[in-house]
RNA sequence: GGGGGCGUAGCUCAAUUGGUUAGAGUACCGGACUGUCGAUCCGGUGGUUGCGGGUUCGACCCCCGUCGCCCUCGCCA
């Protein structure tokens, strides 16, 4: 390899040059983002990953080299060129303040066309106009734009910071199999047919869950992996068929060990990757407390407006909707939107009513607090002292808007929890530049599946119950708590984990309660259950969604915006056109056939 | 699997109640121009209105089917 640079190769990037380089001769390589012709004077905006630099070709230099001038006249968007030129400081009135390189320009001395571009299907600018479908089809063009480049660079910076942090804290980066075994519970698996084991299939991992637990049994003590996970379920703006997790597991730990470690890691990663300072400590809520105060298990802590229980007050109310709901075993809760009375017209409140009825509530009771007392749908039941009592209970002052839902607990929490977010959004309390994290602990261990008519795991089969010595899972099942925890930022669930069951007898008991036969246990998790027979340490861990964290930190719309090559909502890659057909020979070799009707 | 939205020039969009030759901006091509930076000015090319069928004298528009993209509920232990 020659140590010398070819004449066309860049000496600087398109983000490097400033007035301090005045007079130097240098070479830039890049894509033509824009060109402006003025007859005998041509401007080119040359772009690379690092920035945009204006190149000037005029008669003074270009005229002396007519060939170059004629070449430049033919150049167009996205042509790749090399320009040798001299850095010139611009006159004060010609400085472009919107660019870091705006104080200078490169006066072209010679130019080489490295690659000519056809007219692109859309204009490659920061302010994109093309729709996402087209942008995904030509993803390599979309990726030339600054917003995408920034997302990928910051994502890499974040992940690197996480790796450094974990390395320093004695975690070992361990790769686990991509070709693994299908398990019936949980999400649908992506399957891979085996050629050498005809009729058998690998599954792509939904997460490295079982393998990381085996790492603990193996005594590796602290494991991590930036792991790709695969789930064949219907997609959303925040879900892709393949996504990335920071997967971790630690031995000989309790909840606070994991939470403290992850909290410091997230703070470090957000600071290094995005320059975001997270306020600490992250509040830790019991699941039941989160449900009571926020009506959901992933509270958005950027604003208060907590749910206030008014059941006792409502019980003695003349308002039949309130008293009646309580009489039927329901509850009444309200939120107080501070200073919002004037911001919601009658029509605006009607829209909120429609919103909550769509969530199962029967209606929305409301009150505007004025200097004279209570106005609104419940006003006549809360005159005088009763109104004062209500305001005191809700912490309401004149100018505030109160909103109430009365129903069964589940309905109230769902409706009012979602309403809180909606009202918070309308009042601009959910600032995308503000970041508030929290932990939610002690989730229910089981949930009842109405369809299947049986209890099932709320989290995963290996989460330990809060009470190690629980005698009988069939007693008071819905109130049994697991040592599972979620990490939440701005109302997004970004991570989920638990302290695991490390004792085979307890694991067997859990499976037994859920009616998983010994045979099924063996088929699905036999090797894991065996492993614990040989001495499993107490351990626990977590997995954090990288795509979601980056999306949130950068204030993007969805995770497609932070993934280099994403898929559509139907799990299709518009660029690669994957999945695609395979040849009959390939199918034959795998001894499989398709029952699908051919669609083009 | 269910619900909603969208699909018209390379791109972003418009087109009255179903009615003349489907328009505009931008991109592209040609011309003018030595200080632009979303350059400007003049001219031009460019259409299977996603696809298939139907109703009608007449369909971008209405109906049926289908494909694609987006959002969402179910789903995602």
Coordinates of C-alpha atoms in Angstrom, one line a residue, chain A residues 53-481:
Chain A
X53 CA -19.0 23.4 1.8
X54 CA -19.6 25.9 -1.0
X55 CA -17.4 25.5 -4.0
X56 CA -17.0 28.4 -6.4
X57 CA -16.1 28.1 -10.1
X58 CA -15.6 31.4 -11.8
X59 CA -14.0 32.7 -14.9
X60 CA -10.8 33.7 -13.1
X61 CA -10.0 30.0 -12.5
X62 CA -12.5 28.2 -14.5
X63 CA -12.0 30.3 -17.6
X64 CA -8.3 29.5 -17.6
X65 CA -9.3 25.9 -17.5
X66 CA -12.2 25.8 -19.9
X67 CA -12.6 22.1 -19.8
X68 CA -13.3 22.2 -16.1
X69 CA -15.9 24.9 -16.6
X70 CA -17.7 23.0 -19.2
X71 CA -17.7 19.9 -17.0
X72 CA -19.1 21.8 -14.0
X73 CA -21.9 23.2 -16.2
X74 CA -23.1 19.6 -16.8
X75 CA -22.9 18.5 -13.2
X76 CA -26.1 17.8 -11.3
X77 CA -27.5 16.7 -8.0
X78 CA -25.9 13.7 -6.3
X79 CA -22.9 13.5 -8.7
X80 CA -19.8 12.5 -6.7
X81 CA -16.8 14.7 -7.3
X82 CA -13.4 15.6 -6.1
X83 CA -12.5 19.3 -6.1
X84 CA -9.0 20.8 -5.6
X85 CA -9.2 24.4 -4.6
X86 CA -8.1 27.2 -2.5
X87 CA -9.9 28.3 0.7
X88 CA -11.1 31.8 0.4
X89 CA -12.6 33.9 3.2
X90 CA -15.9 35.4 2.2
X91 CA -16.8 39.0 2.4
X92 CA -18.8 39.9 5.5
X93 CA -22.1 40.3 3.5
X94 CA -21.6 36.9 1.8
X95 CA -21.3 34.8 4.9
X96 CA -23.8 32.0 5.3
X97 CA -24.7 31.9 9.0
X98 CA -26.7 28.7 8.6
X99 CA -23.6 26.6 8.0
X100 CA -20.5 26.0 10.1
X101 CA -18.4 26.4 6.9
X102 CA -20.3 29.5 5.9
X103 CA -17.4 31.9 6.4
X104 CA -15.4 30.4 3.7
X105 CA -15.7 28.9 0.2
X106 CA -13.5 26.7 -1.9
X107 CA -12.3 28.3 -5.1
X108 CA -12.0 25.4 -7.6
X109 CA -8.7 24.9 -9.3
X110 CA -9.5 21.5 -10.8
X111 CA -12.3 19.0 -10.6
X112 CA -12.7 15.3 -11.1
X113 CA -16.1 13.5 -11.6
X114 CA -15.8 10.3 -9.5
X115 CA -19.3 9.1 -10.3
X116 CA -22.3 10.5 -12.1
X117 CA -25.7 10.2 -10.6
X118 CA -29.0 9.7 -12.4
X119 CA -31.7 12.2 -11.3
X120 CA -32.7 10.8 -7.9
X121 CA -36.3 9.8 -7.3
X122 CA -36.6 12.5 -4.6
X123 CA -34.5 15.5 -3.7
X124 CA -32.0 14.7 -1.0
X125 CA -32.4 17.6 1.4
X126 CA -32.8 18.0 5.1
X127 CA -36.3 19.1 4.7
X128 CA -37.6 16.0 2.9
X129 CA -40.8 16.1 0.9
X130 CA -41.0 12.5 -0.4
X131 CA -43.2 10.1 1.5
X132 CA -41.8 7.4 3.7
X133 CA -42.6 4.6 1.3
X134 CA -40.4 6.0 -1.4
X135 CA -37.7 6.9 1.1
X136 CA -37.6 3.3 2.4
X137 CA -37.4 2.0 -1.2
X138 CA -34.4 4.2 -1.8
X139 CA -33.1 4.0 1.8
X140 CA -29.5 4.6 0.8
X141 CA -30.5 8.0 -0.6
X142 CA -32.6 8.9 2.4
X143 CA -29.7 7.9 4.6
X144 CA -27.6 10.7 3.0
X145 CA -29.7 13.3 4.7
X146 CA -28.5 14.9 7.9
X147 CA -31.4 13.8 10.2
X148 CA -30.8 10.1 9.4
X149 CA -27.0 10.4 9.6
X150 CA -27.3 12.2 12.9
X151 CA -29.6 9.5 14.3
X152 CA -27.2 6.7 13.3
X153 CA -24.1 8.6 14.6
X154 CA -25.7 9.4 17.9
X155 CA -27.1 5.9 18.2
X156 CA -23.6 4.5 17.8
X157 CA -22.2 6.9 20.3
X158 CA -24.9 5.9 22.8
X159 CA -24.3 2.2 22.3
X160 CA -20.5 2.7 22.6
X161 CA -21.0 4.6 25.9
X162 CA -23.2 1.7 27.2
X163 CA -20.5 -0.8 26.2
X164 CA -17.8 1.2 27.9
X165 CA -19.9 1.6 31.0
X166 CA -20.6 -2.1 31.2
X167 CA -17.1 -3.1 30.4
X168 CA -15.9 -0.9 33.3
X169 CA -18.4 -2.6 35.6
X170 CA -17.1 -6.1 34.8
X171 CA -19.9 -7.2 32.5
X172 CA -18.9 -9.6 29.8
X173 CA -20.2 -9.2 26.2
X174 CA -21.4 -12.7 25.3
X175 CA -22.9 -13.7 22.0
X176 CA -25.8 -16.1 22.2
X177 CA -27.3 -18.2 19.4
X178 CA -29.4 -16.6 16.6
X179 CA -30.5 -20.1 15.5
X180 CA -32.2 -21.4 18.6
X181 CA -35.3 -23.2 19.7
X182 CA -39.0 -22.2 19.4
X183 CA -41.0 -21.9 22.6
X184 CA -44.8 -21.9 22.5
X185 CA -45.4 -19.1 25.0
X186 CA -44.9 -15.5 24.2
X187 CA -44.6 -13.9 20.8
X188 CA -44.8 -15.8 17.5
X189 CA -41.4 -17.0 16.4
X190 CA -39.6 -16.5 13.2
X191 CA -38.7 -20.0 12.0
X192 CA -35.7 -21.3 10.0
X193 CA -35.9 -24.7 8.4
X194 CA -33.1 -27.1 9.0
X195 CA -31.6 -28.9 6.0
X196 CA -29.7 -31.5 7.9
X197 CA -32.7 -32.1 10.2
X198 CA -35.5 -32.5 7.8
X199 CA -38.9 -31.3 9.2
X200 CA -37.2 -29.5 12.1
X201 CA -36.9 -25.8 12.6
X202 CA -34.8 -23.3 14.4
X203 CA -36.4 -20.2 15.8
X204 CA -34.8 -16.8 15.9
X205 CA -34.6 -15.5 19.5
X206 CA -37.4 -13.3 20.8
X207 CA -34.7 -12.4 23.3
X208 CA -31.6 -14.1 24.7
X209 CA -33.5 -14.7 28.0
X210 CA -32.7 -18.4 28.6
X211 CA -29.1 -18.2 27.4
X212 CA -28.3 -15.3 29.7
X213 CA -29.7 -17.2 32.6
X214 CA -27.5 -20.1 31.6
X215 CA -24.6 -17.7 31.6
X216 CA -25.4 -17.0 35.3
X217 CA -25.5 -20.7 36.1
X218 CA -22.2 -20.9 34.3
X219 CA -20.8 -18.5 36.8
X220 CA -20.1 -15.7 34.3
X221 CA -21.6 -13.5 36.9
X222 CA -22.2 -10.3 34.8
X223 CA -23.4 -10.7 31.2
X224 CA -24.4 -8.2 28.6
X225 CA -25.1 -8.2 24.9
X226 CA -26.4 -5.6 22.4
X227 CA -28.7 -8.2 21.1
X228 CA -30.9 -8.4 18.1
X229 CA -34.4 -9.8 18.9
X230 CA -37.1 -11.1 16.5
X231 CA -40.8 -11.2 17.0
X232 CA -43.3 -12.2 14.4
X233 CA -46.2 -10.0 15.6
X234 CA -48.1 -7.1 14.0
X235 CA -46.1 -3.9 14.0
X236 CA -46.5 -0.3 15.2
X237 CA -44.6 2.9 15.0
X238 CA -42.6 1.7 18.0
X239 CA -42.2 -1.9 16.9
X240 CA -40.2 -3.6 14.2
X241 CA -40.0 -7.3 13.5
X242 CA -36.3 -7.2 14.5
X243 CA -35.1 -4.8 17.1
X244 CA -32.2 -4.3 19.4
X245 CA -31.9 -4.7 23.2
X246 CA -29.3 -3.9 25.8
X247 CA -29.6 -7.3 27.4
X248 CA -28.1 -7.7 30.9
X249 CA -28.0 -10.2 33.8
X250 CA -26.2 -10.2 37.2
X251 CA -25.6 -12.8 39.8
X252 CA -26.0 -12.6 43.6
X253 CA -28.2 -9.5 43.4
X254 CA -31.5 -8.0 44.6
X255 CA -33.7 -5.6 42.8
X256 CA -31.9 -2.5 44.0
X257 CA -28.5 -3.8 42.7
X258 CA -29.9 -4.1 39.2
X259 CA -31.9 -0.9 39.3
X260 CA -28.9 1.1 40.6
X261 CA -26.6 -0.3 38.0
X262 CA -29.0 0.3 35.1
X263 CA -29.9 3.7 36.3
X264 CA -26.3 4.8 36.3
X265 CA -25.8 3.2 32.9
X266 CA -28.7 5.0 31.4
X267 CA -27.6 8.3 32.8
X268 CA -24.1 7.8 31.4
X269 CA -25.5 6.7 28.0
X270 CA -27.9 9.6 27.7
X271 CA -25.2 12.1 28.6
X272 CA -22.5 10.7 26.3
X273 CA -24.8 9.8 23.4
X274 CA -27.1 12.7 23.4
X275 CA -25.9 15.3 25.8
X276 CA -29.0 14.8 27.9
X277 CA -28.8 15.1 31.7
X278 CA -31.4 13.0 33.5
X279 CA -32.5 14.0 36.9
X280 CA -31.7 11.4 39.6
X281 CA -32.7 9.4 41.4
X282 CA -35.4 7.9 39.2
X283 CA -38.5 7.5 41.4
X284 CA -39.5 3.9 42.2
X285 CA -43.2 3.1 42.2
X286 CA -44.9 0.1 43.3
X287 CA -47.1 -1.2 40.5
X288 CA -50.2 -0.6 42.5
X289 CA -49.0 3.0 43.3
X290 CA -48.4 3.7 39.6
X291 CA -51.9 2.4 38.8
X292 CA -53.5 4.5 41.5
X293 CA -51.7 7.7 40.7
X294 CA -51.3 7.5 37.0
X295 CA -53.8 4.9 35.9
X296 CA -51.2 2.9 34.0
X297 CA -48.0 1.0 34.6
X298 CA -45.8 3.4 32.6
X299 CA -46.3 6.9 34.0
X300 CA -45.3 10.0 32.2
X301 CA -43.6 12.0 34.9
X302 CA -43.1 15.2 32.9
X303 CA -46.2 16.6 34.5
X304 CA -48.2 15.9 37.7
X305 CA -52.0 15.9 37.3
X306 CA -52.2 12.7 39.2
X307 CA -55.4 10.7 39.6
X308 CA -57.1 11.5 42.9
X309 CA -59.4 9.0 44.5
X310 CA -62.7 10.6 45.4
X311 CA -64.6 7.4 46.2
X312 CA -65.3 8.4 49.8
X313 CA -66.5 11.9 48.8
X314 CA -68.6 10.4 46.0
X315 CA -70.2 7.8 48.2
X316 CA -72.1 10.5 50.1
X317 CA -72.9 12.6 47.0
X318 CA -76.4 13.4 45.8
X319 CA -75.0 12.9 42.3
X320 CA -76.3 9.5 41.4
X321 CA -73.6 8.7 38.8
X322 CA -71.0 9.0 41.6
X323 CA -72.9 7.4 44.5
X324 CA -74.3 4.7 42.2
X325 CA -70.9 3.7 40.9
X326 CA -69.6 3.3 44.4
X327 CA -72.7 1.4 45.4
X328 CA -71.9 -1.1 42.7
X329 CA -68.4 -1.6 44.0
X330 CA -66.8 0.9 41.7
X331 CA -64.6 3.9 42.4
X332 CA -64.5 7.5 41.5
X333 CA -61.3 9.3 40.6
X334 CA -60.6 12.7 39.2
X335 CA -57.8 14.8 37.8
X336 CA -57.2 18.5 38.3
X337 CA -55.9 20.4 35.2
X338 CA -54.4 23.4 36.8
X339 CA -55.4 26.7 35.1
X340 CA -57.1 24.8 32.3
X341 CA -60.7 26.0 32.8
X342 CA -60.5 28.6 30.1
X343 CA -58.6 26.4 27.7
X344 CA -61.5 24.0 27.3
X345 CA -64.7 25.2 25.7
X346 CA -67.9 23.2 26.1
X347 CA -67.1 21.6 22.7
X348 CA -63.6 20.8 24.0
X349 CA -65.0 19.0 27.0
X350 CA -67.4 17.2 24.7
X351 CA -64.4 15.9 22.8
X352 CA -62.8 14.7 26.0
X353 CA -66.1 12.9 26.8
X354 CA -66.1 11.2 23.5
X355 CA -62.5 10.2 24.2
X356 CA -63.2 8.5 27.5
X357 CA -66.4 6.8 26.4
X358 CA -64.3 5.3 23.6
X359 CA -62.2 3.8 26.3
X360 CA -65.1 2.2 28.1
X361 CA -66.2 4.9 30.5
X362 CA -69.9 5.7 30.6
X363 CA -69.3 9.5 30.8
X364 CA -67.1 12.3 32.0
X365 CA -68.1 14.5 34.9
X366 CA -66.5 17.9 34.9
X367 CA -66.3 21.1 36.8
X368 CA -64.7 24.5 36.2
X369 CA -63.6 26.2 39.4
X370 CA -64.4 29.9 39.6
X371 CA -64.2 32.5 42.3
X372 CA -67.9 31.9 42.9
X373 CA -67.6 28.1 43.2
X374 CA -68.2 25.2 41.0
X375 CA -69.5 25.3 37.4
X376 CA -70.2 22.5 35.0
X377 CA -71.9 19.2 34.8
X378 CA -71.7 18.4 38.5
X379 CA -72.3 22.0 39.7
X380 CA -75.7 21.6 41.3
X381 CA -74.4 18.7 43.5
X382 CA -71.4 20.7 44.7
X383 CA -72.7 24.0 45.8
X384 CA -71.4 25.9 48.8
X385 CA -69.5 23.9 51.3
X386 CA -69.7 20.7 49.3
X387 CA -67.9 22.5 46.5
X388 CA -65.3 23.7 48.9
X389 CA -64.8 20.3 50.2
X390 CA -64.3 18.9 46.7
X391 CA -61.9 21.6 45.8
X392 CA -59.9 21.0 48.9
X393 CA -59.8 17.3 48.2
X394 CA -58.7 17.9 44.6
X395 CA -56.3 20.7 45.5
X396 CA -58.2 22.8 43.0
X397 CA -58.1 26.6 42.8
X398 CA -60.1 29.1 40.7
X399 CA -59.3 28.6 37.1
X400 CA -58.7 24.9 37.3
X401 CA -60.6 22.2 35.4
X402 CA -61.7 19.0 37.2
X403 CA -62.5 15.8 35.3
X404 CA -64.0 12.7 36.9
X405 CA -64.8 9.2 35.9
X406 CA -66.9 6.8 38.0
X407 CA -66.9 3.1 37.2
X408 CA -65.2 -0.1 38.0
X409 CA -61.6 0.4 39.0
X410 CA -60.1 -1.0 35.8
X411 CA -62.3 1.2 33.6
X412 CA -61.6 4.3 35.7
X413 CA -57.8 3.8 35.6
X414 CA -57.7 3.2 31.9
X415 CA -60.0 6.1 31.0
X416 CA -58.6 8.6 33.4
X417 CA -55.0 7.5 32.8
X418 CA -55.3 8.0 29.1
X419 CA -57.3 11.2 29.6
X420 CA -54.5 12.6 31.8
X421 CA -52.0 12.0 28.9
X422 CA -54.4 13.6 26.4
X423 CA -55.1 16.7 28.5
X424 CA -51.4 16.9 29.3
X425 CA -50.7 16.9 25.6
X426 CA -53.3 19.5 24.8
X427 CA -51.8 21.7 27.6
X428 CA -48.3 21.2 26.1
X429 CA -47.1 19.6 29.4
X430 CA -45.4 16.7 27.5
X431 CA -42.3 18.6 26.3
X432 CA -40.3 16.3 24.1
X433 CA -37.1 18.0 25.3
X434 CA -37.7 17.1 28.9
X435 CA -36.8 13.6 30.1
X436 CA -38.2 12.0 33.3
X437 CA -37.5 8.4 34.2
X438 CA -38.9 6.1 36.7
X439 CA -39.1 2.5 37.8
X440 CA -42.2 0.4 38.4
X441 CA -41.8 -2.6 40.6
X442 CA -43.7 -5.6 41.9
X443 CA -45.9 -6.3 38.9
X444 CA -48.7 -8.9 39.2
X445 CA -47.2 -12.4 38.7
X446 CA -50.1 -13.7 36.7
X447 CA -52.9 -12.4 34.6
X448 CA -56.1 -14.1 33.6
X449 CA -56.6 -14.9 30.0
X450 CA -60.3 -14.6 29.3
X451 CA -60.0 -16.3 25.9
X452 CA -58.2 -19.3 27.1
X453 CA -59.9 -19.4 30.5
X454 CA -56.7 -19.8 32.5
X455 CA -54.0 -17.9 34.3
X456 CA -50.8 -17.1 32.5
X457 CA -47.5 -15.4 33.1
X458 CA -47.8 -11.6 33.2
X459 CA -44.0 -11.2 32.6
X460 CA -42.0 -14.4 31.9
X461 CA -42.0 -17.9 33.3
X462 CA -38.8 -17.2 35.2
X463 CA -39.7 -14.1 37.3
X464 CA -39.6 -14.9 41.0
X465 CA -42.5 -14.2 43.2
X466 CA -42.0 -11.5 45.9
X467 CA -42.7 -14.2 48.5
X468 CA -40.1 -17.0 48.0
X469 CA -42.1 -19.2 50.3
X470 CA -45.5 -18.8 48.6
X471 CA -47.4 -22.0 49.5
X472 CA -50.1 -22.0 46.9
X473 CA -50.3 -20.0 43.8
X474 CA -54.0 -20.7 43.5
X475 CA -54.9 -18.7 46.6
X476 CA -55.5 -15.0 45.9
X477 CA -53.7 -15.4 42.5
X478 CA -54.4 -12.0 41.2
X479 CA -52.6 -10.3 44.1
X480 CA -49.5 -12.4 43.9
X481 CA -46.6 -10.1 43.0

